[in-house]
C-alpha cells in the first residue's frame, strides 16, 4: 500500500484490559500481521509502562 492508497475498514475489535491513570503516557505498537490480495490484517497493543491496557485488531480492504 503506497501513498494515496485507499483502504476501507472491514472489521475492528478492541479489548480494554486495564486502566491507565489520567496523564499517563500511552504507547501503541501496531503490527501488520498479513497482507493478502485484497485484505490487510493488523493488530495493535497499547501499553502504559509495563501494563497492557488495550489490544485491538482490524481487517482493512485494499482498493
PDB file of C-alpha atoms in Angstrom:
ATOM      1  CA  UNK A   1       0.000   0.000   0.000  1.00  0.00           C
ATOM      2  CA  UNK A   2       1.692   3.132  -1.168  1.00  0.00           C
ATOM      3  CA  UNK A   3       0.959   6.784  -0.693  1.00  0.00           C
ATOM      4  CA  UNK A   4      -2.527   7.640  -1.869  1.00  0.00           C
ATOM      5  CA  UNK A   5      -3.826   4.075  -1.430  1.00  0.00           C
ATOM      6  CA  UNK A   6      -7.444   3.736  -0.411  1.00  0.00           C
ATOM      7  CA  UNK A   7      -8.444   1.295   2.328  1.00  0.00           C
ATOM      8  CA  UNK A   8     -11.815   0.508   3.858  1.00  0.00           C
ATOM      9  CA  UNK A   9     -12.387  -0.921   7.298  1.00  0.00           C
ATOM     10  CA  UNK A  10     -13.975  -4.378   7.178  1.00  0.00           C
ATOM     11  CA  UNK A  11     -13.880  -5.068  10.916  1.00  0.00           C
ATOM     12  CA  UNK A  12     -12.378  -3.643  14.084  1.00  0.00           C
ATOM     13  CA  UNK A  13     -12.207  -5.132  17.569  1.00  0.00           C
ATOM     14  CA  UNK A  14     -10.852  -3.516  20.746  1.00  0.00           C
ATOM     15  CA  UNK A  15     -10.395  -5.219  24.123  1.00  0.00           C
ATOM     16  CA  UNK A  16      -9.836  -2.895  27.088  1.00  0.00           C
ATOM     17  CA  UNK A  17      -7.757  -4.842  29.607  1.00  0.00           C
ATOM     18  CA  UNK A  18      -6.691  -2.371  32.295  1.00  0.00           C
ATOM     19  CA  UNK A  19      -6.948   1.279  33.242  1.00  0.00           C
ATOM     20  CA  UNK A  20      -4.351   3.983  32.810  1.00  0.00           C
ATOM     21  CA  UNK A  21      -4.222   6.958  35.114  1.00  0.00           C
ATOM     22  CA  UNK A  22      -5.028  10.461  33.942  1.00  0.00           C
ATOM     23  CA  UNK A  23      -1.879  11.936  32.423  1.00  0.00           C
ATOM     24  CA  UNK A  24      -0.239   8.519  31.932  1.00  0.00           C
ATOM     25  CA  UNK A  25       1.988   8.025  28.890  1.00  0.00           C
ATOM     26  CA  UNK A  26       0.425   5.544  26.458  1.00  0.00           C
ATOM     27  CA  UNK A  27       2.345   3.778  23.724  1.00  0.00           C
ATOM     28  CA  UNK A  28       0.716   1.991  20.779  1.00  0.00           C
ATOM     29  CA  UNK A  29       2.568  -0.716  18.882  1.00  0.00           C
ATOM     30  CA  UNK A  30       0.929  -1.539  15.535  1.00  0.00           C
ATOM     31  CA  UNK A  31       1.779  -4.666  13.561  1.00  0.00           C
ATOM     32  CA  UNK A  32       0.763  -5.574  10.028  1.00  0.00           C
ATOM     33  CA  UNK A  33       0.207  -9.309  10.502  1.00  0.00           C
ATOM     34  CA  UNK A  34      -0.572 -10.302   6.936  1.00  0.00           C
ATOM     35  CA  UNK A  35      -1.170  -8.655   3.582  1.00  0.00           C
ATOM     36  CA  UNK A  36      -3.419 -10.618   1.270  1.00  0.00           C
ATOM     37  CA  UNK A  37      -4.538  -9.905  -2.272  1.00  0.00           C
ATOM     38  CA  UNK A  38      -7.423  -7.696  -1.078  1.00  0.00           C
ATOM     39  CA  UNK A  39      -7.243  -7.604   2.719  1.00  0.00           C
ATOM     40  CA  UNK A  40      -4.704  -6.354   5.255  1.00  0.00           C
ATOM     41  CA  UNK A  41      -4.783  -7.834   8.768  1.00  0.00           C
ATOM     42  CA  UNK A  42      -3.394  -5.710  11.604  1.00  0.00           C
ATOM     43  CA  UNK A  43      -3.079  -5.854  15.370  1.00  0.00           C
ATOM     44  CA  UNK A  44      -2.220  -3.273  17.997  1.00  0.00           C
ATOM     45  CA  UNK A  45      -1.136  -3.329  21.621  1.00  0.00           C
ATOM     46  CA  UNK A  46      -1.451  -0.260  23.854  1.00  0.00           C
ATOM     47  CA  UNK A  47       0.719  -0.114  26.953  1.00  0.00           C
ATOM     48  CA  UNK A  48       1.196   2.191  29.908  1.00  0.00           C
ATOM     49  CA  UNK A  49       4.609   1.355  31.324  1.00  0.00           C
ATOM     50  CA  UNK A  50       4.702  -2.443  31.674  1.00  0.00           C
ATOM     51  CA  UNK A  51       0.898  -2.772  31.692  1.00  0.00           C
ATOM     52  CA  UNK A  52      -1.036  -3.730  28.558  1.00  0.00           C
ATOM     53  CA  UNK A  53      -4.158  -1.562  28.728  1.00  0.00           C
ATOM     54  CA  UNK A  54      -5.740  -2.491  25.383  1.00  0.00           C
ATOM     55  CA  UNK A  55      -5.339  -4.690  22.345  1.00  0.00           C
ATOM     56  CA  UNK A  56      -7.036  -4.332  19.003  1.00  0.00           C
ATOM     57  CA  UNK A  57      -7.338  -5.979  15.620  1.00  0.00           C
ATOM     58  CA  UNK A  58      -8.516  -4.621  12.304  1.00  0.00           C
ATOM     59  CA  UNK A  59      -9.123  -6.018   8.855  1.00  0.00           C
ATOM     60  CA  UNK A  60      -8.810  -3.499   6.032  1.00  0.00           C
ATOM     61  CA  UNK A  61      -9.872  -3.941   2.413  1.00  0.00           C
ATOM     62  CA  UNK A  62      -7.444  -2.595  -0.185  1.00  0.00           C
ATOM     63  CA  UNK A  63      -8.520  -0.628  -3.228  1.00  0.00           C
TER      64      UNK A  63
END
